[in-house]
Amino acid sequence: MPIKRLFIANRGEIAVRVIRAAQELGIETIQAYSEGDADMLAVRMAGTSVCIGPAASKDSYLNVDRVMTAITDSGADAVHPGYGFLSESPDFVRAVEAAGITFIGPTASTIERMGDKVEARKAAEAAGVPVVPGSRGRVDTVDEAAEIARTVGYPVMIKAAAGGGGRGIRVADSETELRKLAPQAQTEAAAAFGDGGLYLERAVRAPRHIEVQILGDGTDAVHCYERECSLQRRRQKVWEEAGASCLDNATREQLCASAVALAKSVNYRGAGTLEYLFDEASNEFFFIEMNTRIQVEHPISEMITGVDLVQEMIRVCGGQALSMTQDQITRNGHAIEVRINAEDPFTQFMPWPGKLSEMKVPKGDGIRFDHFLYDGYQIPPFYDSLLGKLIVHGATRAEAITKLKSALQQIELTGLKTTIPLHLALVDDPAVQNGVFHTQWLEPWLEAGNLKQLETTGGAS
Amino acid sequence: MADIQSPLPGMFYHKPSPDEAAFKAKGDDVAVGDTIGLVEVMKTFIEVKSEIAGTFEAYVAEDSAPVTAGETLAMVSD
């Protein structure tokens, strides 16, 4: 049944992105908003809009009852949840399904299954997707630990089976080291938890974060290649690329095929992302979790493949088959996205919900700016700090970085403090230019004082 | 009598967490640097500290209510 009236249960830039996709598909849009968001761009763009409660997210965007009432009152036949908020809430999706309304995403049971780390790991193993190798259960003797470590592979992490948090974790590089460290871990585990049982897992040092974009229609599934999101601060992605330049083609094909195998095995519907750790030293990838929603960084995959992921997820969830086969999806060039947040990078990234007096958006071939800003807009303080995403596409990674630098120099968001100076410093960094980084790279780089006020005036100059 | 104003726009909280008592009650001593509340701005909690010493009079802004930058949150008497 084709979708005619789409309810957007989200805000900010992703609401704008969804409205644009719906309008291009000829679908009417109904935008939800909180009392703190009455002025937002998505409200101005949507066919109609409806207030769903006070500014606090728990009373509006996160409130299943209020959102459901607004959906049913609006006469919508489908709901797009965006990312965050209720996008991965099985309770919400069950309520939408029970009301006979189409959810733009997988079923509640798929969300529940893939949202549970243990269940997701089981599903991955069943589909032949590599997971971080470890002992299947508790290990009680040092000899047993040494035997398991031989199959798991070094370096190996030794943890207390009964423990939690980071307590008692040791990393052994060899059997000699393991035989020295395992008894210490046993003693410590027994003292801390009253149980000397151990658990072994391969230690992935300085991993890269690589993820695969997939699309499914409930029967078939395809991938739109991978993204690398290793530049992170406090576990938040800062800068993302498509593809991952650290992968050779054979590894890339294996990685992407494994993601499709898992998506097919759970009859996945909609857009989804499988996250992996990549160990550059051993050229191995390990599945860690699946996100059952559209992601913030989806545009870079769109830029290299030409696939409109948001339109495609609306189509397949409306009951159509995938509009493309795997061999029709090709990689072209390299794309980079940087997140422009309302934060002052010179004062520990303090949130800065200012008022935008004037905006100059960079334009040009291969430059895209997804945002929810307009001249005179007061950024509300109640939600996350993402203002927009600057996305560039070039024939090569080096060309994309050059284009990114130029776009960052052109963009002007007068009246705001943003993370643009951070990105201007990153584009000039040799390690970034050479793609030599991992998930533990950015924070020490910041702590070492690599971000200097004088060198970077972009955005505010 | 002096006002304590919000340094940032956001959501103002009287308590460190929902299950705890308010930072200050009427008649409490206030020293310079004492935390009198929290402002949640873009998912980050900022402590609101008093720049004056005196006796706590009252909260002016309600608990869990949106506030603007510069809005009076509480009053302290000298």
PDB file of C-alpha atoms in Angstrom, chain A residues 11 36-37 40 353-354 372 377-384, chain B residues 9 42:
ATOM      1  CA  ARG A  11      13.185  17.234  14.870  1.00  0.00           C
ATOM      2  CA  GLY A  36      10.523  24.442  22.326  1.00  0.00           C
ATOM      3  CA  ASP A  37      10.621  23.790  18.583  1.00  0.00           C
ATOM      4  CA  MET A  40      12.057  25.000  13.560  1.00  0.00           C
ATOM      5  CA  PRO A 353      22.787  27.635  21.838  1.00  0.00           C
ATOM      6  CA  GLY A 354      23.034  31.064  20.268  1.00  0.00           C
ATOM      7  CA  PHE A 372      17.908  23.024   9.999  1.00  0.00           C
ATOM      8  CA  TYR A 377      16.916  31.242  14.074  1.00  0.00           C
ATOM      9  CA  GLN A 378      17.380  30.888  17.828  1.00  0.00           C
ATOM     10  CA  ILE A 379      18.952  27.462  18.528  1.00  0.00           C
ATOM     11  CA  PRO A 380      16.856  25.813  21.263  1.00  0.00           C
ATOM     12  CA  PRO A 381      18.901  24.605  24.267  1.00  0.00           C
ATOM     13  CA  PHE A 382      16.773  21.539  25.006  1.00  0.00           C
ATOM     14  CA  TYR A 383      18.172  19.036  22.503  1.00  0.00           C
ATOM     15  CA  ASP A 384      21.499  17.801  21.192  1.00  0.00           C
TER      16      ASP A 384
ATOM     17  CA  PRO B   9      19.483  29.052  28.334  1.00  0.00           C
ATOM     18  CA  MET B  42      22.040  20.542  24.990  1.00  0.00           C
TER      19      MET B  42
END
